[in-house]
């Protein structure tokens, strides 16, 4: 039986690949009650109630059994009719059920298409839609809490407030364009510049929260560099709390980059242990050293390790001279358990210096705290929104336009145009003003069942 549904009916497995106790298939489209009846052998589901049923094929034979939930639109996640089939989580049975959905006229959903439909049907704005993926991908409890706040609309509410204030200010400014001989006096009496300063201050507060949220979402990439046998692998193991990297007294043990993700106070930190930098004739070690420099180019922060008994020797100074000038760095003097120096933090050549023992873990907490300080994370995620790079870019562009507006407020046409551009930039965050090609990029990064 083929019910000949329109091509807009979509279906997908909504649970993770592999075997599990429960597998879920989601269907979204228009007029799906006959679809539900066909797959449940003629049963009519009650909206928003779980109905136990066999799930049958075209020949009426049961493929599986479980719960069927029917959500008539617009009171559903996508705003359309939605059906969820909750059966057993075996790959074969899910494939058979998915094939049955295709027989009934559905097509396979594209990545993120369910959430995209929710956005297009005004069930979510764009920032909320992105937070669905962020909640799934959250690497820490802090990131998950911030993503949930964004999903519930906290970030969007802040942006909407700013946009509404911008609209009010634009109305005030553009109303003067018809009376050019009085425009400056009118704007001064209405305190347009004061309103603009207040708006900029609020935007900067949101920007600070968004930057903190970007750190929770993306984390930071920290590369360990130094001469061979100074304890880079030991430090990585100490930071990770596990024996990730091989540690020996033989110089050149690490011949390739080793990556591990840890969480410090809710912030994901991607640590990259690298091959010791030195002149060598070993072909394999040379490849590892080349990859070390590639990792350095992509890093957010460099931990430059030295043996505390040696300090910065000429070979290490050569490494320092080659590091990108703009790359923040922390000098780490390891093995204080052998040198007899005190654990602690100081400064050297304008860069932070931490003395520690990777082997005994003494001073590692000092280094962790410094890492958070170096990236500007303040440790409080309560008011933080899990922002993306495009959000930070939009806020930065809005701030730039408001800055230009403040400079040229006496040229009313320019003032009005800069305010308009600032509003457009902020509206990109929620999707009120977003190019279609950007939507395609955003939702293509979602998993299939969302």
Short mmCIF file of C-alpha atoms in Angstrom, two decimals:
data_model
loop_
_atom_site.label_atom_id
_atom_site.label_comp_id
_atom_site.label_asym_id
_atom_site.label_seq_id
_atom_site.Cartn_x
_atom_site.Cartn_y
_atom_site.Cartn_z
CA UNK A 1 0.00 0.00 0.00
CA UNK A 2 1.47 3.35 -1.04
CA UNK A 3 -0.42 6.32 0.32
CA UNK A 4 1.26 8.68 -2.19
CA UNK A 5 2.22 11.36 0.27
CA UNK A 6 3.79 14.58 -0.93
CA UNK A 7 7.61 14.69 -1.23
CA UNK A 8 7.70 16.95 1.85
CA UNK A 9 7.07 14.00 4.19
CA UNK A 10 10.44 13.07 5.69
CA UNK A 11 11.66 10.24 7.91
CA UNK A 12 14.86 9.25 9.68
CA UNK A 13 16.23 7.12 12.47
CA UNK A 14 16.50 9.50 15.44
CA UNK A 15 18.62 7.31 17.72
CA UNK A 16 22.37 6.77 17.55
CA UNK A 17 23.79 4.14 15.16
CA UNK A 18 24.39 0.65 16.52
CA UNK A 19 22.42 -1.69 18.75
CA UNK A 20 20.30 -0.50 21.66
CA UNK A 21 17.29 -1.40 23.72
CA UNK A 22 15.12 1.20 21.94
CA UNK A 23 15.27 2.62 18.44
CA UNK A 24 13.25 5.64 17.31
CA UNK A 25 12.11 6.60 13.83
CA UNK A 26 10.73 10.10 13.34
CA UNK A 27 8.39 11.18 10.53
CA UNK A 28 7.28 14.75 9.77
CA UNK A 29 4.87 16.04 7.14
CA UNK A 30 1.29 17.10 6.46
CA UNK A 31 -1.79 14.94 7.06
CA UNK A 32 0.03 11.98 8.61
CA UNK A 33 -2.91 10.33 10.39
CA UNK A 34 -3.44 7.86 7.46
CA UNK A 35 0.31 7.16 7.60
CA UNK A 36 0.03 6.27 11.29
CA UNK A 37 -2.98 4.05 10.61
CA UNK A 38 -1.23 2.25 7.76
CA UNK A 39 1.87 1.37 9.74
CA UNK A 40 -0.12 0.32 12.85
CA UNK A 41 -2.49 -2.08 11.03
CA UNK A 42 -5.45 0.31 11.00
CA UNK A 43 -5.26 1.66 14.55
CA UNK A 44 -6.10 5.32 15.10
CA UNK A 45 -3.69 6.94 17.57
CA UNK A 46 -4.88 9.51 20.09
CA UNK A 47 -2.88 12.73 19.72
CA UNK A 48 0.01 13.01 22.16
CA UNK A 49 -0.65 9.62 23.76
CA UNK A 50 1.60 6.58 23.46
CA UNK A 51 -0.18 3.74 21.66
CA UNK A 52 1.22 0.20 21.82
CA UNK A 53 1.03 -1.47 18.41
CA UNK A 54 2.61 -3.79 15.89
CA UNK A 55 4.39 -1.95 13.09
CA UNK A 56 3.37 -3.76 9.89
CA UNK A 57 4.71 -4.03 6.39
CA UNK A 58 2.83 -3.79 3.10
CA UNK A 59 1.78 -7.46 3.42
CA UNK A 60 0.29 -6.86 6.88
CA UNK A 61 3.01 -8.87 8.62
CA UNK A 62 4.56 -7.37 11.72
CA UNK A 63 8.03 -5.86 11.28
CA UNK A 64 8.35 -4.88 14.94
CA UNK A 65 6.21 -3.70 17.83
CA UNK A 66 6.44 -0.84 20.27
CA UNK A 67 4.98 2.59 20.93
CA UNK A 68 3.57 4.98 18.33
CA UNK A 69 3.18 8.65 19.20
CA UNK A 70 1.24 11.06 17.01
CA UNK A 71 1.62 14.83 17.32
CA UNK A 72 -0.71 16.77 14.99
CA UNK A 73 0.68 20.06 13.75
CA UNK A 74 1.17 22.81 14.64
CA UNK A 75 1.57 21.47 18.21
CA UNK A 76 4.72 19.50 17.42
CA UNK A 77 8.48 19.97 17.26
CA UNK A 78 8.51 20.79 13.54
CA UNK A 79 5.12 22.52 13.42
CA UNK A 80 3.88 19.78 11.07
CA UNK A 81 2.31 16.42 11.87
CA UNK A 82 4.95 14.28 13.56
CA UNK A 83 4.97 10.52 14.19
CA UNK A 84 7.50 8.72 16.36
CA UNK A 85 7.89 4.96 16.20
CA UNK A 86 9.65 3.65 19.29
CA UNK A 87 10.63 0.06 18.63
CA UNK A 88 13.60 -2.17 19.28
CA UNK A 89 17.04 -0.74 18.65
CA UNK A 90 18.51 -3.29 16.25
CA UNK A 91 20.00 -1.97 12.99
CA UNK A 92 18.16 -4.53 10.83
CA UNK A 93 14.70 -3.91 12.26
CA UNK A 94 15.19 -0.12 12.09
CA UNK A 95 16.24 -0.42 8.47
CA UNK A 96 13.10 -2.48 7.73
CA UNK A 97 10.88 0.10 9.45
CA UNK A 98 12.58 2.94 7.59
CA UNK A 99 12.03 1.12 4.30
CA UNK A 100 8.34 0.79 5.17
CA UNK A 101 8.15 4.55 5.76
CA UNK A 102 9.64 5.12 2.32
CA UNK A 103 7.03 2.77 0.82
CA UNK A 104 4.34 4.89 2.42
CA UNK A 105 5.57 7.98 0.59
CA UNK A 106 8.16 9.53 2.86
CA UNK A 107 11.69 10.37 1.83
CA UNK A 108 14.88 10.27 3.87
CA UNK A 109 15.49 13.45 5.84
CA UNK A 110 18.56 15.53 5.20
CA UNK A 111 20.90 16.41 8.10
CA UNK A 112 19.15 18.83 10.44
CA UNK A 113 15.96 18.93 8.38
CA UNK A 114 13.60 18.32 11.29
CA UNK A 115 15.10 21.27 13.20
CA UNK A 116 15.20 23.36 10.03
CA UNK A 117 11.46 22.81 9.60
CA UNK A 118 10.93 23.84 13.22
CA UNK A 119 12.80 27.07 12.41
CA UNK A 120 10.92 27.69 9.16
CA UNK A 121 7.59 27.09 10.93
CA UNK A 122 8.48 29.56 13.72
CA UNK A 123 8.76 26.91 16.42
CA UNK A 124 12.36 27.91 17.11
CA UNK A 125 14.50 30.83 16.07
CA UNK A 126 17.90 30.18 14.55
CA UNK A 127 19.89 30.55 17.77
CA UNK A 128 17.56 28.08 19.50
CA UNK A 129 17.82 25.67 16.57
CA UNK A 130 21.61 25.70 16.77
CA UNK A 131 21.45 25.06 20.51
CA UNK A 132 19.77 21.71 19.79
CA UNK A 133 22.99 20.50 18.17
CA UNK A 134 25.08 22.20 20.86
CA UNK A 135 23.17 20.39 23.61
CA UNK A 136 23.79 17.05 21.90
CA UNK A 137 27.48 17.82 21.38
CA UNK A 138 28.12 19.42 24.79
CA UNK A 139 31.51 18.35 26.14
CA UNK A 140 30.88 19.35 29.76
CA UNK A 141 28.07 19.91 32.24
CA UNK A 142 28.55 23.68 32.02
CA UNK A 143 28.26 23.56 28.24
CA UNK A 144 25.12 21.43 28.46
CA UNK A 145 23.48 23.83 30.92
CA UNK A 146 24.35 26.84 28.74
CA UNK A 147 23.06 25.09 25.61
CA UNK A 148 19.77 24.31 27.36
CA UNK A 149 19.43 27.96 28.38
CA UNK A 150 19.88 28.98 24.75
CA UNK A 151 17.38 26.34 23.63
CA UNK A 152 14.84 27.80 26.04
CA UNK A 153 15.39 31.22 24.51
CA UNK A 154 17.64 33.08 27.00
CA UNK A 155 20.20 34.12 24.37
CA UNK A 156 17.49 34.98 21.84
CA UNK A 157 15.70 37.10 24.44
CA UNK A 158 18.84 39.19 24.98
CA UNK A 159 19.24 39.68 21.24
CA UNK A 160 15.56 40.55 20.78
CA UNK A 161 15.84 43.19 23.52
CA UNK A 162 18.81 44.79 21.77
CA UNK A 163 17.05 44.71 18.40
CA UNK A 164 13.90 46.31 19.83
CA UNK A 165 15.96 49.11 21.34
CA UNK A 166 17.72 49.57 18.02
CA UNK A 167 14.39 49.78 16.22
CA UNK A 168 13.16 52.43 18.69
CA UNK A 169 16.35 54.44 18.19
CA UNK A 170 16.10 54.07 14.41
CA UNK A 171 12.53 55.36 14.45
CA UNK A 172 13.69 58.39 16.42
CA UNK A 173 16.58 59.11 14.07
CA UNK A 174 14.75 58.48 10.80
CA UNK A 175 11.86 60.66 11.90
CA UNK A 176 14.25 63.64 11.75
CA UNK A 177 15.20 63.02 8.12
CA UNK A 178 12.09 64.89 6.96
CA UNK A 179 13.11 67.97 8.96
CA UNK A 180 16.83 68.45 8.23
CA UNK A 181 16.91 72.00 9.60
CA UNK A 182 15.97 70.75 13.08
CA UNK A 183 17.49 67.27 13.14
CA UNK A 184 20.50 67.89 15.42
CA UNK A 185 18.48 69.83 17.98
CA UNK A 186 15.79 67.16 17.96
CA UNK A 187 18.31 64.32 18.48
CA UNK A 188 20.00 66.22 21.30
CA UNK A 189 16.69 66.86 23.07
CA UNK A 190 15.73 63.18 22.67
CA UNK A 191 19.13 62.13 24.07
CA UNK A 192 19.76 59.90 21.05
CA UNK A 193 23.48 59.70 21.81
CA UNK A 194 22.80 58.74 25.42
CA UNK A 195 20.44 56.00 24.26
CA UNK A 196 23.12 54.80 21.86
CA UNK A 197 25.73 54.63 24.64
CA UNK A 198 23.34 52.61 26.81
CA UNK A 199 22.68 50.25 23.92
CA UNK A 200 26.40 49.75 23.30
CA UNK A 201 27.01 48.98 26.97
CA UNK A 202 24.28 46.32 26.91
CA UNK A 203 25.70 44.87 23.71
CA UNK A 204 29.15 44.62 25.27
CA UNK A 205 27.69 42.71 28.23
CA UNK A 206 26.06 40.23 25.86
CA UNK A 207 29.29 40.01 23.88
CA UNK A 208 31.25 39.09 27.03
CA UNK A 209 28.75 36.34 27.88
CA UNK A 210 28.85 35.05 24.31
CA UNK A 211 32.65 34.89 24.34
CA UNK A 212 32.55 32.85 27.53
CA UNK A 213 29.98 30.58 25.91
CA UNK A 214 32.15 30.12 22.84
CA UNK A 215 34.92 28.86 25.12
CA UNK A 216 32.52 26.37 26.72
CA UNK A 217 31.48 25.17 23.29
CA UNK A 218 34.75 25.13 21.40
CA UNK A 219 37.29 24.95 24.20
CA UNK A 220 40.90 25.90 23.58
CA UNK A 221 43.75 24.12 21.83
CA UNK A 222 46.92 23.94 23.89
CA UNK A 223 50.14 22.64 22.35
CA UNK A 224 53.06 21.35 24.43
CA UNK A 225 56.45 22.23 22.94
CA UNK A 226 60.02 21.90 24.12
CA UNK A 227 63.19 19.92 23.76
CA UNK A 228 63.09 16.13 24.04
CA UNK A 229 62.86 14.55 27.48
CA UNK A 230 61.72 17.60 29.43
CA UNK A 231 58.46 15.98 30.52
CA UNK A 232 55.89 17.01 27.91
CA UNK A 233 54.24 13.58 27.88
CA UNK A 234 54.32 13.42 31.68
CA UNK A 235 52.62 16.81 31.86
CA UNK A 236 49.97 15.73 29.39
CA UNK A 237 49.26 12.64 31.49
CA UNK A 238 49.08 14.79 34.62
CA UNK A 239 46.63 17.21 33.02
CA UNK A 240 44.53 14.38 31.61
CA UNK A 241 44.64 12.33 34.78
CA UNK A 242 45.53 9.21 32.81
CA UNK A 243 48.46 7.55 31.06
CA UNK A 244 47.69 8.86 27.59
CA UNK A 245 51.20 9.35 26.30
CA UNK A 246 54.16 6.97 26.59
CA UNK A 247 56.76 8.21 29.06
CA UNK A 248 60.39 7.02 29.02
CA UNK A 249 63.80 8.51 29.68
CA UNK A 250 64.70 8.03 26.02
CA UNK A 251 64.80 11.29 24.06
CA UNK A 252 62.53 11.21 21.02
CA UNK A 253 59.98 8.76 22.47
CA UNK A 254 57.07 10.89 21.22
CA UNK A 255 57.36 10.91 17.42
CA UNK A 256 53.88 12.10 16.50
CA UNK A 257 51.27 14.42 17.93
CA UNK A 258 49.10 12.90 20.67
CA UNK A 259 45.76 14.59 21.34
CA UNK A 260 43.54 14.41 24.39
CA UNK A 261 40.53 16.41 25.55
CA UNK A 262 40.17 17.27 29.21
CA UNK A 263 37.73 19.55 31.03
CA UNK A 264 38.94 22.29 33.38
CA UNK A 265 36.16 23.96 35.36
CA UNK A 266 33.69 23.16 32.58
CA UNK A 267 35.92 24.33 29.73
CA UNK A 268 37.03 21.72 27.16
CA UNK A 269 40.79 21.84 26.66
CA UNK A 270 42.30 20.06 23.68
CA UNK A 271 45.87 19.19 24.63
CA UNK A 272 48.36 18.28 21.93
CA UNK A 273 51.57 16.57 22.99
CA UNK A 274 54.22 16.93 20.31
CA UNK A 275 57.53 15.46 19.30
CA UNK A 276 60.54 17.03 21.03
CA UNK A 277 62.06 19.70 18.81
CA UNK A 278 65.67 19.02 17.92
CA UNK A 279 67.96 18.34 14.97
CA UNK A 280 67.75 14.69 14.01
CA UNK A 281 68.55 12.34 11.15
CA UNK A 282 65.69 9.98 12.04
CA UNK A 283 63.17 10.15 9.17
CA UNK A 284 60.17 9.27 11.34
CA UNK A 285 61.12 11.77 14.03
CA UNK A 286 61.54 14.47 11.38
CA UNK A 287 57.95 13.89 10.27
CA UNK A 288 56.80 14.19 13.89
CA UNK A 289 58.70 17.46 14.30
CA UNK A 290 57.09 18.86 11.13
CA UNK A 291 53.67 17.98 12.54
CA UNK A 292 54.64 19.72 15.77
CA UNK A 293 55.06 23.01 13.95
CA UNK A 294 51.75 22.48 12.16
CA UNK A 295 50.07 22.01 15.56
CA UNK A 296 51.74 25.18 16.84
CA UNK A 297 50.29 27.20 13.96
CA UNK A 298 46.75 26.07 14.84
CA UNK A 299 47.01 26.37 18.63
CA UNK A 300 45.37 28.95 20.90
CA UNK A 301 48.11 28.68 23.53
CA UNK A 302 51.59 27.16 23.83
CA UNK A 303 53.02 25.55 26.94
CA UNK A 304 56.80 25.82 26.56
CA UNK A 305 58.41 23.18 28.76
CA UNK A 306 61.91 23.19 30.16
CA UNK A 307 63.74 21.14 32.76
CA UNK A 308 63.87 23.37 35.84
CA UNK A 309 67.51 22.33 36.36
CA UNK A 310 68.48 23.73 32.97
CA UNK A 311 66.13 26.66 32.43
CA UNK A 312 66.01 28.10 28.94
CA UNK A 313 68.99 26.65 27.10
CA UNK A 314 70.01 27.87 23.62
CA UNK A 315 68.07 25.07 21.84
CA UNK A 316 64.90 26.07 23.71
CA UNK A 317 65.51 29.73 22.97
CA UNK A 318 65.66 28.81 19.28
CA UNK A 319 62.21 27.22 19.66
CA UNK A 320 60.88 30.34 21.38
CA UNK A 321 62.24 32.54 18.59
CA UNK A 322 60.36 30.46 16.03
CA UNK A 323 56.96 30.54 17.78
CA UNK A 324 54.37 32.86 16.16
CA UNK A 325 54.69 36.25 17.91
CA UNK A 326 50.93 36.52 18.49
CA UNK A 327 50.63 33.05 20.07
CA UNK A 328 50.12 33.34 23.86
CA UNK A 329 52.55 31.17 25.78
CA UNK A 330 53.24 29.93 29.28
CA UNK A 331 56.72 28.87 30.36
CA UNK A 332 56.63 25.69 32.42
CA UNK A 333 59.70 24.64 34.40
CA UNK A 334 59.17 20.96 35.12
CA UNK A 335 60.90 18.53 37.50
CA UNK A 336 61.08 20.78 40.56
CA UNK A 337 61.07 17.56 42.57
CA UNK A 338 64.63 17.06 41.24
CA UNK A 339 65.82 20.67 41.29
CA UNK A 340 64.51 21.42 44.79
CA UNK A 341 62.72 24.63 43.65
CA UNK A 342 59.39 25.71 45.10
CA UNK A 343 56.18 25.04 43.21
CA UNK A 344 54.53 28.28 42.15
CA UNK A 345 53.84 30.95 39.59
CA UNK A 346 55.92 33.92 38.52
CA UNK A 347 56.88 35.71 35.30
CA UNK A 348 59.78 35.48 32.87
CA UNK A 349 60.48 37.72 29.87
CA UNK A 350 56.94 39.07 30.00
CA UNK A 351 55.33 35.62 29.99
CA UNK A 352 53.78 33.66 32.87
CA UNK A 353 56.03 31.01 34.40
CA UNK A 354 54.85 28.00 36.39
CA UNK A 355 57.22 25.73 38.30
CA UNK A 356 55.81 22.24 38.85
CA UNK A 357 56.43 18.53 38.92
CA UNK A 358 54.46 16.63 36.29
CA UNK A 359 55.49 13.33 37.85
CA UNK A 360 54.13 14.15 41.34
CA UNK A 361 51.40 16.49 40.02
CA UNK A 362 52.60 19.24 42.37
CA UNK A 363 51.72 22.61 40.82
CA UNK A 364 49.48 21.16 38.09
CA UNK A 365 46.42 22.88 39.62
CA UNK A 366 48.30 26.19 39.46
CA UNK A 367 48.83 25.62 35.75
CA UNK A 368 45.17 24.70 35.17
CA UNK A 369 44.00 27.90 36.84
CA UNK A 370 46.45 29.92 34.74
CA UNK A 371 45.18 28.32 31.53
CA UNK A 372 41.64 29.51 32.27
CA UNK A 373 42.96 32.96 33.12
CA UNK A 374 44.95 33.13 29.87
CA UNK A 375 41.84 32.57 27.73
CA UNK A 376 39.74 35.00 29.75
CA UNK A 377 37.36 32.49 31.33
CA UNK A 378 36.02 33.70 34.66
CA UNK A 379 34.62 30.42 35.94
CA UNK A 380 30.95 31.43 36.25
CA UNK A 381 28.71 29.91 33.56
CA UNK A 382 25.39 31.05 35.04
CA UNK A 383 24.90 33.99 32.67
CA UNK A 384 26.74 32.39 29.76
CA UNK A 385 25.20 31.61 26.37
CA UNK A 386 26.71 28.81 24.29
CA UNK A 387 27.66 31.03 21.36
CA UNK A 388 29.09 30.06 17.98
CA UNK A 389 31.68 31.82 15.87
CA UNK A 390 28.98 33.31 13.63
CA UNK A 391 27.25 34.78 16.70
CA UNK A 392 30.49 36.44 17.84
CA UNK A 393 31.05 37.76 14.33
CA UNK A 394 27.53 39.21 14.14
CA UNK A 395 27.87 40.89 17.55
CA UNK A 396 31.29 42.29 16.60
CA UNK A 397 29.87 43.73 13.36
CA UNK A 398 26.94 45.25 15.25
CA UNK A 399 29.34 46.86 17.74
CA UNK A 400 31.43 48.23 14.86
CA UNK A 401 28.37 49.82 13.24
CA UNK A 402 27.26 51.32 16.57
CA UNK A 403 30.76 52.71 17.09
CA UNK A 404 30.61 54.40 13.67
CA UNK A 405 27.13 55.67 14.48
CA UNK A 406 28.46 57.28 17.66
CA UNK A 407 31.22 58.99 15.68
CA UNK A 408 28.93 60.32 12.92
CA UNK A 409 25.68 60.95 14.79
CA UNK A 410 25.53 64.57 13.59
CA UNK A 411 25.38 63.30 9.99
CA UNK A 412 21.88 61.96 10.36
CA UNK A 413 21.78 59.90 7.15
CA UNK A 414 24.98 58.07 8.14
CA UNK A 415 23.72 57.70 11.70
CA UNK A 416 20.51 56.07 10.47
CA UNK A 417 22.33 53.75 8.07
CA UNK A 418 24.79 52.50 10.68
CA UNK A 419 21.91 51.74 13.03
CA UNK A 420 20.18 49.79 10.26
CA UNK A 421 23.31 47.77 9.58
CA UNK A 422 23.73 47.03 13.29
CA UNK A 423 20.14 45.78 13.46
CA UNK A 424 20.67 43.51 10.45
CA UNK A 425 23.83 42.05 12.00
CA UNK A 426 22.08 41.19 15.27
CA UNK A 427 19.04 39.83 13.46
CA UNK A 428 21.27 37.28 11.72
CA UNK A 429 21.73 35.58 15.09
CA UNK A 430 18.07 34.68 15.48
CA UNK A 431 17.39 34.28 11.78
CA UNK A 432 15.16 37.31 11.34
CA UNK A 433 17.62 38.47 8.69
CA UNK A 434 19.66 35.56 7.34
CA UNK A 435 20.79 34.63 3.82
CA UNK A 436 19.39 31.29 2.63
CA UNK A 437 22.86 29.91 1.85
CA UNK A 438 23.84 30.40 5.50
CA UNK A 439 20.85 28.32 6.60
CA UNK A 440 22.04 25.47 4.40
CA UNK A 441 25.48 25.52 5.99
CA UNK A 442 24.12 25.66 9.54
CA UNK A 443 21.64 22.78 9.29
CA UNK A 444 23.91 20.56 7.20
CA UNK A 445 26.09 20.13 10.31
CA UNK A 446 23.27 18.53 12.31
CA UNK A 447 22.80 14.79 12.68
CA UNK A 448 20.23 13.12 10.39
CA UNK A 449 17.48 12.52 12.97
CA UNK A 450 17.44 16.15 14.18
#
